[in-house]
PDB file of C-alpha atoms and ligand atoms in Angstrom:
ATOM      1  CA  UNK A  18      55.227  -7.472 -14.497  1.00 83.00           C
ATOM      2  CA  UNK A  19      55.396 -11.010 -15.875  1.00 96.00           C
ATOM      3  CA  UNK A  20      52.860 -13.696 -15.080  1.00 98.00           C
ATOM      4  CA  UNK A  21      52.926 -17.479 -15.395  1.00 98.00           C
ATOM      5  CA  UNK A  22      50.142 -20.059 -15.202  1.00 98.00           C
ATOM      6  CA  UNK A  23      50.592 -23.696 -14.188  1.00 98.00           C
ATOM      7  CA  UNK A  24      48.399 -26.740 -13.919  1.00 98.00           C
ATOM      8  CA  UNK A  25      48.913 -29.932 -11.954  1.00 98.00           C
ATOM      9  CA  UNK A  26      47.158 -33.277 -11.852  1.00 98.00           C
ATOM     10  CA  UNK A  27      47.583 -36.278  -9.588  1.00 97.00           C
ATOM     11  CA  UNK A  28      45.824 -39.527  -8.781  1.00 97.00           C
ATOM     12  CA  UNK A  29      46.382 -41.977  -5.973  1.00 97.00           C
ATOM     13  CA  UNK A  30      44.755 -45.355  -5.504  1.00 97.00           C
ATOM     14  CA  UNK A  31      42.752 -45.800  -2.307  1.00 97.00           C
ATOM     15  CA  UNK A  32      42.872 -48.696   0.120  1.00 96.00           C
ATOM     16  CA  UNK A  33      41.235 -49.490   3.433  1.00 96.00           C
ATOM     17  CA  UNK A  34      43.053 -48.868   6.684  1.00 94.00           C
ATOM     18  CA  UNK A  35      45.438 -46.152   5.432  1.00 95.00           C
ATOM     19  CA  UNK A  36      45.478 -42.563   6.726  1.00 95.00           C
ATOM     20  CA  UNK A  37      43.954 -40.002   4.361  1.00 97.00           C
ATOM     21  CA  UNK A  38      45.738 -36.659   4.036  1.00 97.00           C
ATOM     22  CA  UNK A  39      44.375 -33.962   1.725  1.00 98.00           C
ATOM     23  CA  UNK A  40      45.528 -30.358   1.562  1.00 98.00           C
ATOM     24  CA  UNK A  41      47.746 -30.873   4.590  1.00 98.00           C
ATOM     25  CA  UNK A  42      44.824 -31.987   6.758  1.00 98.00           C
ATOM     26  CA  UNK A  43      44.092 -35.493   8.044  1.00 97.00           C
ATOM     27  CA  UNK A  44      40.618 -36.595   6.996  1.00 97.00           C
ATOM     28  CA  UNK A  45      38.495 -39.102   8.885  1.00 96.00           C
ATOM     29  CA  UNK A  46      38.029 -41.871   6.339  1.00 96.00           C
ATOM     30  CA  UNK A  47      37.899 -45.656   5.962  1.00 95.00           C
ATOM     31  CA  UNK A  48      40.034 -45.267   2.838  1.00 96.00           C
ATOM     32  CA  UNK A  49      43.471 -43.691   2.473  1.00 95.00           C
ATOM     33  CA  UNK A  50      45.911 -43.136  -0.383  1.00 94.00           C
ATOM     34  CA  UNK A  51      48.489 -45.749  -1.323  1.00 93.00           C
ATOM     35  CA  UNK A  52      51.732 -43.790  -1.621  1.00 90.00           C
ATOM     36  CA  UNK A  53      55.461 -43.536  -1.014  1.00 87.00           C
ATOM     37  CA  UNK A  54      54.921 -40.229   0.826  1.00 88.00           C
ATOM     38  CA  UNK A  55      51.971 -39.443   3.094  1.00 90.00           C
ATOM     39  CA  UNK A  56      49.887 -39.598  -0.121  1.00 94.00           C
ATOM     40  CA  UNK A  57      48.552 -36.049   0.003  1.00 97.00           C
ATOM     41  CA  UNK A  58      47.352 -36.062  -3.594  1.00 97.00           C
ATOM     42  CA  UNK A  59      46.072 -32.456  -3.344  1.00 98.00           C
ATOM     43  CA  UNK A  60      49.490 -31.127  -2.352  1.00 98.00           C
ATOM     44  CA  UNK A  61      51.133 -33.208  -5.072  1.00 97.00           C
ATOM     45  CA  UNK A  62      48.902 -31.675  -7.756  1.00 98.00           C
ATOM     46  CA  UNK A  63      49.570 -28.213  -6.297  1.00 98.00           C
ATOM     47  CA  UNK A  64      53.354 -28.764  -6.365  1.00 98.00           C
ATOM     48  CA  UNK A  65      53.120 -29.912  -9.992  1.00 98.00           C
ATOM     49  CA  UNK A  66      51.157 -26.759 -10.879  1.00 98.00           C
ATOM     50  CA  UNK A  67      53.829 -24.560  -9.256  1.00 98.00           C
ATOM     51  CA  UNK A  68      56.658 -26.434 -10.972  1.00 98.00           C
ATOM     52  CA  UNK A  69      54.737 -26.477 -14.255  1.00 98.00           C
ATOM     53  CA  UNK A  70      54.276 -22.709 -14.218  1.00 98.00           C
ATOM     54  CA  UNK A  71      58.053 -22.339 -14.239  1.00 97.00           C
ATOM     55  CA  UNK A  72      58.755 -25.310 -16.551  1.00 98.00           C
ATOM     56  CA  UNK A  73      60.833 -26.882 -13.792  1.00 97.00           C
ATOM     57  CA  UNK A  74      59.636 -30.429 -14.386  1.00 96.00           C
ATOM     58  CA  UNK A  75      57.449 -32.279 -11.943  1.00 95.00           C
ATOM     59  CA  UNK A  76      57.289 -33.468  -8.355  1.00 94.00           C
ATOM     60  CA  UNK A  77      58.744 -36.855  -9.276  1.00 91.00           C
ATOM     61  CA  UNK A  78      61.871 -35.163 -10.638  1.00 93.00           C
ATOM     62  CA  UNK A  79      62.424 -33.026  -7.528  1.00 93.00           C
ATOM     63  CA  UNK A  80      61.274 -35.517  -4.888  1.00 90.00           C
ATOM     64  CA  UNK A  81      61.696 -39.032  -6.380  1.00 86.00           C
ATOM     65  CA  UNK A  82      59.513 -41.764  -4.904  1.00 82.00           C
ATOM     66  CA  UNK A  83      62.482 -44.111  -5.130  1.00 81.00           C
ATOM     67  CA  UNK A  84      64.345 -42.091  -2.504  1.00 81.00           C
ATOM     68  CA  UNK A  85      64.265 -43.122   1.172  1.00 82.00           C
ATOM     69  CA  UNK A  86      64.452 -39.406   2.026  1.00 82.00           C
ATOM     70  CA  UNK A  87      60.834 -39.013   0.909  1.00 81.00           C
ATOM     71  CA  UNK A  88      59.407 -42.264   2.320  1.00 84.00           C
ATOM     72  CA  UNK A  89      56.327 -41.393   4.379  1.00 84.00           C
ATOM     73  CA  UNK A  90      57.251 -37.692   4.171  1.00 89.00           C
ATOM     74  CA  UNK A  91      54.752 -35.019   5.181  1.00 93.00           C
ATOM     75  CA  UNK A  92      53.793 -33.490   1.821  1.00 95.00           C
ATOM     76  CA  UNK A  93      53.682 -30.032   3.461  1.00 96.00           C
ATOM     77  CA  UNK A  94      57.487 -30.252   3.488  1.00 95.00           C
ATOM     78  CA  UNK A  95      57.441 -30.905  -0.277  1.00 95.00           C
ATOM     79  CA  UNK A  96      55.147 -27.912  -0.791  1.00 97.00           C
ATOM     80  CA  UNK A  97      57.373 -25.699   1.345  1.00 97.00           C
ATOM     81  CA  UNK A  98      60.448 -26.764  -0.651  1.00 96.00           C
ATOM     82  CA  UNK A  99      58.586 -26.182  -3.919  1.00 97.00           C
ATOM     83  CA  UNK A 100      57.681 -22.649  -2.805  1.00 98.00           C
ATOM     84  CA  UNK A 101      61.351 -22.048  -1.943  1.00 97.00           C
ATOM     85  CA  UNK A 102      62.173 -22.977  -5.549  1.00 97.00           C
ATOM     86  CA  UNK A 103      59.467 -20.618  -6.851  1.00 97.00           C
ATOM     87  CA  UNK A 104      60.908 -17.777  -4.776  1.00 97.00           C
ATOM     88  CA  UNK A 105      64.504 -18.624  -5.712  1.00 97.00           C
ATOM     89  CA  UNK A 106      63.542 -18.268  -9.374  1.00 97.00           C
ATOM     90  CA  UNK A 107      62.082 -14.805  -8.699  1.00 97.00           C
ATOM     91  CA  UNK A 108      58.350 -15.565  -8.594  1.00 98.00           C
ATOM     92  CA  UNK A 109      55.527 -15.342  -6.060  1.00 97.00           C
ATOM     93  CA  UNK A 110      52.140 -16.992  -5.883  1.00 98.00           C
ATOM     94  CA  UNK A 111      49.155 -14.920  -6.970  1.00 98.00           C
ATOM     95  CA  UNK A 112      46.521 -17.567  -6.308  1.00 98.00           C
ATOM     96  CA  UNK A 113      45.908 -21.294  -6.376  1.00 98.00           C
ATOM     97  CA  UNK A 114      42.710 -23.159  -7.211  1.00 98.00           C
ATOM     98  CA  UNK A 115      42.409 -26.861  -6.386  1.00 98.00           C
ATOM     99  CA  UNK A 116      39.633 -29.324  -7.230  1.00 98.00           C
ATOM    100  CA  UNK A 117      39.530 -32.645  -5.406  1.00 98.00           C
ATOM    101  CA  UNK A 118      37.422 -35.414  -6.966  1.00 98.00           C
ATOM    102  CA  UNK A 119      36.511 -38.061  -4.415  1.00 98.00           C
ATOM    103  CA  UNK A 120      33.326 -40.068  -3.947  1.00 97.00           C
ATOM    104  CA  UNK A 121      33.524 -40.380  -0.160  1.00 95.00           C
ATOM    105  CA  UNK A 122      33.890 -39.188   2.545  1.00 96.00           C
ATOM    106  CA  UNK A 123      32.300 -35.775   2.179  1.00 95.00           C
ATOM    107  CA  UNK A 124      35.041 -33.134   2.357  1.00 97.00           C
ATOM    108  CA  UNK A 125      32.995 -29.943   2.848  1.00 97.00           C
ATOM    109  CA  UNK A 126      33.766 -29.632   6.574  1.00 97.00           C
ATOM    110  CA  UNK A 127      37.533 -29.845   5.915  1.00 98.00           C
ATOM    111  CA  UNK A 128      37.779 -27.229   3.157  1.00 98.00           C
ATOM    112  CA  UNK A 129      38.517 -24.188   5.323  1.00 98.00           C
ATOM    113  CA  UNK A 130      41.225 -26.030   7.274  1.00 98.00           C
ATOM    114  CA  UNK A 131      42.833 -27.154   4.006  1.00 98.00           C
ATOM    115  CA  UNK A 132      42.821 -23.568   2.713  1.00 98.00           C
ATOM    116  CA  UNK A 133      44.292 -22.235   5.967  1.00 98.00           C
ATOM    117  CA  UNK A 134      46.949 -24.956   6.101  1.00 98.00           C
ATOM    118  CA  UNK A 135      48.048 -24.574   2.471  1.00 98.00           C
ATOM    119  CA  UNK A 136      48.067 -20.761   2.743  1.00 98.00           C
ATOM    120  CA  UNK A 137      50.266 -20.924   5.835  1.00 98.00           C
ATOM    121  CA  UNK A 138      52.751 -23.322   4.218  1.00 98.00           C
ATOM    122  CA  UNK A 139      52.943 -21.147   1.085  1.00 98.00           C
ATOM    123  CA  UNK A 140      53.059 -17.837   2.986  1.00 97.00           C
ATOM    124  CA  UNK A 141      50.034 -16.306   1.237  1.00 98.00           C
ATOM    125  CA  UNK A 142      46.639 -15.064   2.479  1.00 98.00           C
ATOM    126  CA  UNK A 143      43.866 -17.662   2.820  1.00 98.00           C
ATOM    127  CA  UNK A 144      41.912 -15.680   0.210  1.00 98.00           C
ATOM    128  CA  UNK A 145      44.565 -16.663  -2.367  1.00 98.00           C
ATOM    129  CA  UNK A 146      43.931 -20.387  -1.916  1.00 98.00           C
ATOM    130  CA  UNK A 147      40.758 -22.064  -3.169  1.00 98.00           C
ATOM    131  CA  UNK A 148      39.935 -25.697  -2.468  1.00 98.00           C
ATOM    132  CA  UNK A 149      36.855 -27.304  -3.983  1.00 98.00           C
ATOM    133  CA  UNK A 150      35.587 -30.860  -3.693  1.00 98.00           C
ATOM    134  CA  UNK A 151      33.358 -32.829  -6.000  1.00 98.00           C
ATOM    135  CA  UNK A 152      32.172 -36.390  -6.421  1.00 97.00           C
ATOM    136  CA  UNK A 153      31.951 -37.866  -9.902  1.00 97.00           C
ATOM    137  CA  UNK A 154      28.350 -39.004  -9.406  1.00 97.00           C
ATOM    138  CA  UNK A 155      29.603 -42.562  -8.809  1.00 97.00           C
ATOM    139  CA  UNK A 156      31.121 -42.661 -12.314  1.00 98.00           C
ATOM    140  CA  UNK A 157      34.590 -44.005 -13.131  1.00 98.00           C
ATOM    141  CA  UNK A 158      37.397 -44.977 -10.755  1.00 98.00           C
ATOM    142  CA  UNK A 159      36.708 -41.991  -8.514  1.00 98.00           C
ATOM    143  CA  UNK A 160      33.041 -42.879  -8.340  1.00 98.00           C
ATOM    144  CA  UNK A 161      33.882 -46.456  -7.376  1.00 98.00           C
ATOM    145  CA  UNK A 162      36.183 -45.122  -4.607  1.00 97.00           C
ATOM    146  CA  UNK A 163      39.172 -46.812  -6.224  1.00 98.00           C
ATOM    147  CA  UNK A 164      41.095 -43.558  -6.328  1.00 97.00           C
ATOM    148  CA  UNK A 165      41.251 -39.860  -5.553  1.00 98.00           C
ATOM    149  CA  UNK A 166      41.942 -37.358  -8.357  1.00 98.00           C
ATOM    150  CA  UNK A 167      43.059 -33.729  -7.984  1.00 98.00           C
ATOM    151  CA  UNK A 168      43.434 -30.817 -10.417  1.00 98.00           C
ATOM    152  CA  UNK A 169      45.345 -27.672  -9.444  1.00 98.00           C
ATOM    153  CA  UNK A 170      45.900 -24.344 -11.178  1.00 98.00           C
ATOM    154  CA  UNK A 171      48.230 -21.573 -10.049  1.00 98.00           C
ATOM    155  CA  UNK A 172      49.070 -18.068 -11.185  1.00 98.00           C
ATOM    156  CA  UNK A 173      52.523 -16.686 -10.442  1.00 98.00           C
ATOM    157  CA  UNK A 174      53.764 -13.084 -10.562  1.00 98.00           C
ATOM    158  CA  UNK A 175      57.360 -12.062 -11.125  1.00 97.00           C
ATOM    159  CA  UNK A 176      58.840 -10.421  -8.025  1.00 91.00           C
ATOM    160  CA  UNK A 177      60.355  -7.498  -9.921  1.00 79.00           C
TER     161      UNK A 177
HETATM  162 MG1   MG B 227      51.262 -38.203  -5.851  1.00 60.83          MG
END
């Protein structure tokens, strides 16, 4: 059985008065992501990890932010389409591990819903999806609440 590893990284700038979506879940927050899509930076990093594992390019190649088709799009649709690509190429997800770096709000109470939501979209058990949140101790652009940064790692197994 073959295995593949992939990593993804994404950043979005934050601004007041925008909705905040992370891991497919709407978060109560004064700040939301500036984006062409719904700005779900966690899903974007996850999609890039899945695409990266298969050397299929990145999310911008598959879902360009210049296209009206993807304006304001629910990123869960992008994740679902990315998983269809993974399956079409003969692979399945072993597990995913996501780290969200954000100074505020606190995300702890949303973690389980993010895991459940992402697992459902990807068609895997909740135990295969890890979501972790950290602040950066007020350091850097994350610490100043100028942006939200996400790292994602996935392991894929060949279906044969
Ligand atoms: Mg993005």
